[in-house]
Every structure is written in structure tokens, then in C-alpha cells.
Amino acid sequence: EAGVAQSPRYKIIEKRQSVAFWCNPISGHATLYWYQQILGQGPKLLIQFQNNGVVDDSQLPKDRFSAERLKGVDSTLKIQPAKLEDSAVYLCASSLTGYGQYFGPGTRLTVT
Amino acid sequence: TQLLEQSPQFLSIQEGENLTVYCNSSSVFSSLQWYRQEPGEGPVLLVTVVTGGEVKKLKRLTFQFGDARKDSSLHITAAQPGDTGLYLCAGADNSGYALNFGKGTSLLVTP
């Protein structure tokens, strides 16, 4: 069974530029999550999708971050414009039940 | 947001030693999950505990969920270098899906 795929693995941009991350969850997993993990901390949930609907985006900085999950499969997370404090690893995860999430390898973003 | 505190933050031990890491909160969780994360990779699920007082074993790893479902511990017996990594605990809300993660315990096991 293929795992959660993410791309790109690394991205370096200048502040005020825009960036997009892509995620393909495990086939059949209806729930998809985006997390932000800053160095030295645990992952912080940004947004949770159930199929193509948003369940929780309370911690998503909506003035600069956006996410979509068209057709209830792949998802894209965008940052526009990026700030220095957005430097982090962005993790995508998916789940079939509430008893465990499966994470992708993450995208390491550096904003200079 | 339900706060999860993990201790110790860092742990460096030699191969063959035993260790315990803790995950504590003032909030009650519907379940608690433990993950291990290696550098450059995403977290990997180790176990989910659901019932207060529950104990689960995974080879040399023993997980316990507190009776009040507010805390958990992970005990590793005879640690090996392959156990090196960041151990994260995460508590699930009433929906069972949304997770709040602790900051993790960084474990280094040297030969």
C-alpha cells in the first residue's frame, strides 16, 4: 500500500513570495490533515478535511494561508505572502478512522 | 487547545538501558496516540490507547494510558540504537480525529 505522498520535499523562497505544497493521501482515506512543525516542537494542526469539506481550520492563518481538497483526494496548501516565521516543515497526514494518522515525509520550507 | 506536556525533553542513554517518557495533561482525551519521528521524515504511529488504565505492548515498548485518560507513559526495555528518534504523544478530542501534539521527547541511544 502506497503511503502519503508530498511534494516538493524542500523549498527555499524569499519573504513575500508565494509557495504551494501538494499532498496525495493513502487511497480510501477520507480525512486529510495539514500540520506545521516548527523546529523543536510537535506538529500543529492547520486544517482538517473530511472528503472535500473543511472540518477544522481554526488554527489556519487565513490572511496568508489557504488550502483546498478538490474531488476529495489530493490537497494543496498555499502560503501567500510568506513570512520568515513560516519557516517550518509542513506535514500532510490522512486517516481512515480516528485511531491513527499516517504522515507523509513533509516539505521543509525555508523563508529568507 | 488541550495542552500536552512531555518529559523529559531530551534523553541520552546507552544501549541496553531502560527508560520511561511521560505525557501529561489537565484535559481528558478520547484516545492518546504515540508516534516516533526520525530526522527528515514524518511521524510514524506506534500505538493508540483508548481505555483508561489500558496497557499495550509493542515488542520492547510498553504504553500505558492513565486511569483518568489525562496522561500516558512509554517504557522502553533494553533500548537499542534503532530506538533513537523523537517520541511524540498526541491526544484526540471528542471527535477522535483532531490531535493535539506534545513537543516530544528526543531520545538518543548510543552503542
mmCIF file of C-alpha atoms in Angstrom:
data_model
loop_
_atom_site.group_PDB
_atom_site.id
_atom_site.type_symbol
_atom_site.label_atom_id
_atom_site.label_comp_id
_atom_site.label_asym_id
_atom_site.label_seq_id
_atom_site.Cartn_x
_atom_site.Cartn_y
_atom_site.Cartn_z
ATOM 1 C CA GLU A 1 0.000 0.000 0.000
ATOM 2 C CA ALA A 2 1.451 3.356 -1.012
ATOM 3 C CA GLY A 3 1.926 5.894 1.744
ATOM 4 C CA VAL A 4 1.119 9.585 1.853
ATOM 5 C CA ALA A 5 2.998 11.440 -0.872
ATOM 6 C CA GLN A 6 4.124 15.041 -0.587
ATOM 7 C CA SER A 7 5.992 17.380 -2.873
ATOM 8 C CA PRO A 8 8.261 19.165 -3.007
ATOM 9 C CA ARG A 9 10.472 17.824 -0.209
ATOM 10 C CA TYR A 10 12.364 21.100 0.140
ATOM 11 C CA LYS A 11 11.612 24.698 -0.812
ATOM 12 C CA ILE A 12 13.535 27.894 -0.283
ATOM 13 C CA ILE A 13 11.809 31.208 -1.009
ATOM 14 C CA GLU A 14 12.197 34.848 -0.110
ATOM 15 C CA LYS A 15 9.766 36.583 2.200
ATOM 16 C CA ARG A 16 6.669 37.951 0.492
ATOM 17 C CA GLN A 17 6.860 35.267 -2.206
ATOM 18 C CA SER A 18 4.195 32.593 -2.555
ATOM 19 C CA VAL A 19 4.569 28.828 -2.299
ATOM 20 C CA ALA A 20 2.362 25.775 -2.723
ATOM 21 C CA PHE A 21 2.617 22.262 -1.328
ATOM 22 C CA TRP A 22 0.903 19.189 -2.682
ATOM 23 C CA CYS A 23 -0.323 16.071 -0.886
ATOM 24 C CA ASN A 24 -1.728 12.765 -2.102
ATOM 25 C CA PRO A 25 -3.219 10.752 0.788
ATOM 26 C CA ILE A 26 -3.474 6.998 1.143
ATOM 27 C CA SER A 27 -6.145 5.665 -1.189
ATOM 28 C CA GLY A 28 -9.532 5.490 0.506
ATOM 29 C CA HIS A 29 -8.670 7.766 3.411
ATOM 30 C CA ALA A 30 -11.460 10.315 3.681
ATOM 31 C CA THR A 31 -9.779 12.514 6.266
ATOM 32 C CA LEU A 32 -6.780 14.644 5.363
ATOM 33 C CA TYR A 33 -4.769 16.954 7.627
ATOM 34 C CA TRP A 34 -2.125 19.627 7.171
ATOM 35 C CA TYR A 35 0.256 20.307 10.044
ATOM 36 C CA GLN A 36 3.011 22.826 10.636
ATOM 37 C CA GLN A 37 6.016 21.623 12.617
ATOM 38 C CA ILE A 38 8.461 24.257 13.760
ATOM 39 C CA LEU A 39 11.910 23.055 14.815
ATOM 40 C CA GLY A 40 11.852 21.711 18.366
ATOM 41 C CA GLN A 41 8.084 21.475 18.563
ATOM 42 C CA GLY A 42 5.365 18.958 17.865
ATOM 43 C CA PRO A 43 3.135 19.252 14.809
ATOM 44 C CA LYS A 44 0.386 21.882 14.968
ATOM 45 C CA LEU A 45 -2.837 21.206 13.079
ATOM 46 C CA LEU A 46 -3.555 23.813 10.417
ATOM 47 C CA ILE A 47 -6.570 22.316 8.688
ATOM 48 C CA GLN A 48 -8.585 19.092 8.597
ATOM 49 C CA PHE A 49 -10.663 17.930 5.634
ATOM 50 C CA GLN A 50 -13.347 15.252 5.570
ATOM 51 C CA ASN A 51 -13.622 14.325 1.883
ATOM 52 C CA ASN A 52 -13.609 17.771 0.229
ATOM 53 C CA GLY A 53 -15.174 19.663 3.152
ATOM 54 C CA VAL A 54 -13.317 21.569 5.860
ATOM 55 C CA VAL A 55 -13.860 20.177 9.377
ATOM 56 C CA ASP A 56 -11.456 22.391 11.326
ATOM 57 C CA ASP A 57 -9.372 25.337 10.162
ATOM 58 C CA SER A 58 -9.347 27.261 13.427
ATOM 59 C CA GLN A 59 -5.533 27.448 13.555
ATOM 60 C CA LEU A 60 -5.007 28.323 9.897
ATOM 61 C CA PRO A 61 -3.752 31.922 9.416
ATOM 62 C CA LYS A 62 -6.357 32.682 6.816
ATOM 63 C CA ASP A 63 -4.894 36.034 5.830
ATOM 64 C CA ARG A 64 -1.977 34.237 4.163
ATOM 65 C CA PHE A 65 -2.669 30.502 4.180
ATOM 66 C CA SER A 66 -5.224 28.671 2.065
ATOM 67 C CA ALA A 67 -5.915 25.025 1.390
ATOM 68 C CA GLU A 68 -8.185 23.062 -0.855
ATOM 69 C CA ARG A 69 -9.037 19.454 -1.474
ATOM 70 C CA LEU A 70 -10.797 19.281 -4.782
ATOM 71 C CA LYS A 71 -12.581 15.995 -5.567
ATOM 72 C CA GLY A 72 -11.833 14.773 -2.045
ATOM 73 C CA VAL A 73 -8.465 13.244 -2.881
ATOM 74 C CA ASP A 74 -5.350 15.406 -3.442
ATOM 75 C CA SER A 75 -4.849 18.578 -1.477
ATOM 76 C CA THR A 76 -2.846 21.765 -1.906
ATOM 77 C CA LEU A 77 -1.682 24.151 0.821
ATOM 78 C CA LYS A 78 -0.653 27.645 -0.246
ATOM 79 C CA ILE A 79 1.107 30.474 1.539
ATOM 80 C CA GLN A 80 0.903 33.954 0.070
ATOM 81 C CA PRO A 81 2.794 36.055 1.023
ATOM 82 C CA ALA A 82 5.315 34.090 3.077
ATOM 83 C CA LYS A 83 6.884 35.471 6.253
ATOM 84 C CA LEU A 84 10.117 34.484 7.956
ATOM 85 C CA GLU A 85 8.168 32.789 10.757
ATOM 86 C CA ASP A 86 6.579 30.412 8.224
ATOM 87 C CA SER A 87 9.883 28.515 8.028
ATOM 88 C CA ALA A 88 8.914 25.028 9.171
ATOM 89 C CA VAL A 89 8.159 21.509 7.994
ATOM 90 C CA TYR A 90 4.679 21.139 6.541
ATOM 91 C CA LEU A 91 3.281 17.678 7.103
ATOM 92 C CA CYS A 92 0.312 16.087 5.418
ATOM 93 C CA ALA A 93 -1.470 13.150 7.041
ATOM 94 C CA SER A 94 -4.501 11.030 6.272
ATOM 95 C CA SER A 95 -6.669 8.658 8.238
ATOM 96 C CA LEU A 96 -9.435 6.136 7.737
ATOM 97 C CA THR A 97 -10.559 6.099 11.359
ATOM 98 C CA GLY A 98 -9.920 8.204 14.442
ATOM 99 C CA TYR A 99 -7.385 5.705 15.774
ATOM 100 C CA GLY A 100 -4.259 6.801 13.989
ATOM 101 C CA GLN A 101 -2.926 9.083 11.298
ATOM 102 C CA TYR A 102 -0.461 8.301 8.543
ATOM 103 C CA PHE A 103 2.016 11.032 7.741
ATOM 104 C CA GLY A 104 3.900 11.919 4.616
ATOM 105 C CA PRO A 105 7.621 12.827 4.705
ATOM 106 C CA GLY A 106 6.880 16.550 4.866
ATOM 107 C CA THR A 107 8.039 19.627 2.978
ATOM 108 C CA ARG A 108 10.795 21.642 4.604
ATOM 109 C CA LEU A 109 10.190 25.333 3.876
ATOM 110 C CA THR A 110 12.869 27.949 4.417
ATOM 111 C CA VAL A 111 11.869 31.599 4.073
ATOM 112 C CA THR A 112 14.802 34.008 3.736
ATOM 113 C CA THR B 1 -6.362 23.878 22.819
ATOM 114 C CA GLN B 2 -5.621 20.982 25.151
ATOM 115 C CA LEU B 3 -2.018 21.241 26.313
ATOM 116 C CA LEU B 4 0.145 18.106 26.427
ATOM 117 C CA GLU B 5 3.441 18.237 28.274
ATOM 118 C CA GLN B 6 6.120 15.649 27.609
ATOM 119 C CA SER B 7 9.090 14.871 29.795
ATOM 120 C CA PRO B 8 11.956 14.642 29.671
ATOM 121 C CA GLN B 9 12.577 16.862 26.672
ATOM 122 C CA PHE B 10 15.887 15.158 25.882
ATOM 123 C CA LEU B 11 17.254 11.774 26.901
ATOM 124 C CA SER B 12 20.633 10.250 26.067
ATOM 125 C CA ILE B 13 21.278 6.700 27.210
ATOM 126 C CA GLN B 14 23.445 3.718 26.376
ATOM 127 C CA GLU B 15 22.306 0.597 24.623
ATOM 128 C CA GLY B 16 20.690 -1.874 26.989
ATOM 129 C CA GLU B 17 19.314 0.670 29.445
ATOM 130 C CA ASN B 18 15.641 1.078 30.286
ATOM 131 C CA LEU B 19 13.769 4.351 30.091
ATOM 132 C CA THR B 20 10.364 5.909 30.595
ATOM 133 C CA VAL B 21 8.944 9.023 28.981
ATOM 134 C CA TYR B 22 5.826 10.806 30.158
ATOM 135 C CA CYS B 23 2.946 12.666 28.590
ATOM 136 C CA ASN B 24 0.740 14.721 30.906
ATOM 137 C CA SER B 25 -2.274 16.963 30.559
ATOM 138 C CA SER B 26 -5.024 18.512 32.649
ATOM 139 C CA SER B 27 -7.521 17.580 29.936
ATOM 140 C CA VAL B 28 -9.307 14.312 29.291
ATOM 141 C CA PHE B 29 -8.770 12.725 25.892
ATOM 142 C CA SER B 30 -10.909 10.260 23.994
ATOM 143 C CA SER B 31 -7.709 8.500 22.967
ATOM 144 C CA LEU B 32 -3.993 9.054 23.067
ATOM 145 C CA GLN B 33 -1.557 8.169 20.322
ATOM 146 C CA TRP B 34 2.211 7.754 20.368
ATOM 147 C CA TYR B 35 4.369 8.438 17.320
ATOM 148 C CA ARG B 36 8.080 8.178 16.572
ATOM 149 C CA GLN B 37 9.668 10.643 14.179
ATOM 150 C CA GLU B 38 13.106 10.298 12.635
ATOM 151 C CA PRO B 39 15.018 13.225 11.119
ATOM 152 C CA GLY B 40 13.677 14.249 7.738
ATOM 153 C CA GLU B 41 10.627 12.024 7.998
ATOM 154 C CA GLY B 42 7.038 12.305 9.144
ATOM 155 C CA PRO B 43 5.829 10.803 12.425
ATOM 156 C CA VAL B 44 5.024 7.092 12.397
ATOM 157 C CA LEU B 45 2.170 5.776 14.520
ATOM 158 C CA LEU B 46 3.285 3.359 17.253
ATOM 159 C CA VAL B 47 0.095 2.813 19.236
ATOM 160 C CA THR B 48 -3.327 4.172 20.131
ATOM 161 C CA VAL B 49 -4.693 3.779 23.658
ATOM 162 C CA VAL B 50 -8.362 4.358 24.289
ATOM 163 C CA THR B 51 -9.450 2.952 27.648
ATOM 164 C CA GLY B 52 -8.355 4.406 30.997
ATOM 165 C CA GLY B 53 -5.755 2.125 32.586
ATOM 166 C CA GLU B 54 -5.060 0.380 29.294
ATOM 167 C CA VAL B 55 -1.623 -1.141 28.777
ATOM 168 C CA LYS B 56 -0.323 -2.074 25.336
ATOM 169 C CA LYS B 57 2.944 -3.749 24.444
ATOM 170 C CA LEU B 58 4.829 -3.489 21.197
ATOM 171 C CA LYS B 59 7.916 -5.713 21.444
ATOM 172 C CA ARG B 60 10.171 -3.846 23.933
ATOM 173 C CA LEU B 61 7.841 -0.838 24.188
ATOM 174 C CA THR B 62 5.097 -0.664 26.821
ATOM 175 C CA PHE B 63 2.447 2.045 26.669
ATOM 176 C CA GLN B 64 0.071 2.928 29.483
ATOM 177 C CA PHE B 65 -2.948 5.228 29.488
ATOM 178 C CA GLY B 66 -3.768 6.811 32.834
ATOM 179 C CA ASP B 67 -6.952 5.798 34.619
ATOM 180 C CA ALA B 68 -8.413 9.293 34.162
ATOM 181 C CA ARG B 69 -7.361 9.392 30.480
ATOM 182 C CA LYS B 70 -5.270 12.535 31.088
ATOM 183 C CA ASP B 71 -1.766 11.104 30.939
ATOM 184 C CA SER B 72 0.298 8.341 29.415
ATOM 185 C CA SER B 73 3.724 6.792 29.637
ATOM 186 C CA LEU B 74 6.032 4.943 27.302
ATOM 187 C CA HIS B 75 8.553 2.497 28.737
ATOM 188 C CA ILE B 76 11.343 1.048 26.618
ATOM 189 C CA THR B 77 13.194 -2.022 27.851
ATOM 190 C CA ALA B 78 16.777 -2.658 26.799
ATOM 191 C CA ALA B 79 16.968 0.293 24.429
ATOM 192 C CA GLN B 80 18.739 -0.151 21.107
ATOM 193 C CA PRO B 81 20.282 2.422 18.749
ATOM 194 C CA GLY B 82 17.343 1.849 16.399
ATOM 195 C CA ASP B 83 15.057 3.328 19.059
ATOM 196 C CA THR B 84 16.677 6.729 18.530
ATOM 197 C CA GLY B 85 14.175 9.362 17.480
ATOM 198 C CA LEU B 86 11.622 11.927 18.589
ATOM 199 C CA TYR B 87 8.738 10.386 20.530
ATOM 200 C CA LEU B 88 5.525 12.368 20.270
ATOM 201 C CA CYS B 89 2.307 11.887 22.165
ATOM 202 C CA ALA B 90 -0.945 13.244 20.771
ATOM 203 C CA GLY B 91 -4.344 13.482 22.398
ATOM 204 C CA ALA B 92 -7.547 13.176 20.396
ATOM 205 C CA ASP B 93 -10.590 15.340 21.027
ATOM 206 C CA ASN B 94 -14.129 14.006 21.326
ATOM 207 C CA SER B 95 -14.390 13.542 17.569
ATOM 208 C CA GLY B 96 -11.461 11.172 17.815
ATOM 209 C CA TYR B 97 -9.821 12.731 14.802
ATOM 210 C CA ALA B 98 -8.265 16.104 15.711
ATOM 211 C CA LEU B 99 -4.939 15.670 17.509
ATOM 212 C CA ASN B 100 -3.016 17.953 19.848
ATOM 213 C CA PHE B 101 0.637 17.031 19.936
ATOM 214 C CA GLY B 102 3.154 17.477 22.710
ATOM 215 C CA LYS B 103 6.613 18.875 21.947
ATOM 216 C CA GLY B 104 8.135 15.425 22.069
ATOM 217 C CA THR B 105 10.981 13.622 23.809
ATOM 218 C CA SER B 106 14.180 13.394 21.803
ATOM 219 C CA LEU B 107 15.862 10.044 22.543
ATOM 220 C CA LEU B 108 19.430 9.146 21.641
ATOM 221 C CA VAL B 109 20.632 5.598 22.231
ATOM 222 C CA THR B 110 24.360 5.100 21.776
ATOM 223 C CA PRO B 111 26.058 1.714 21.249
#
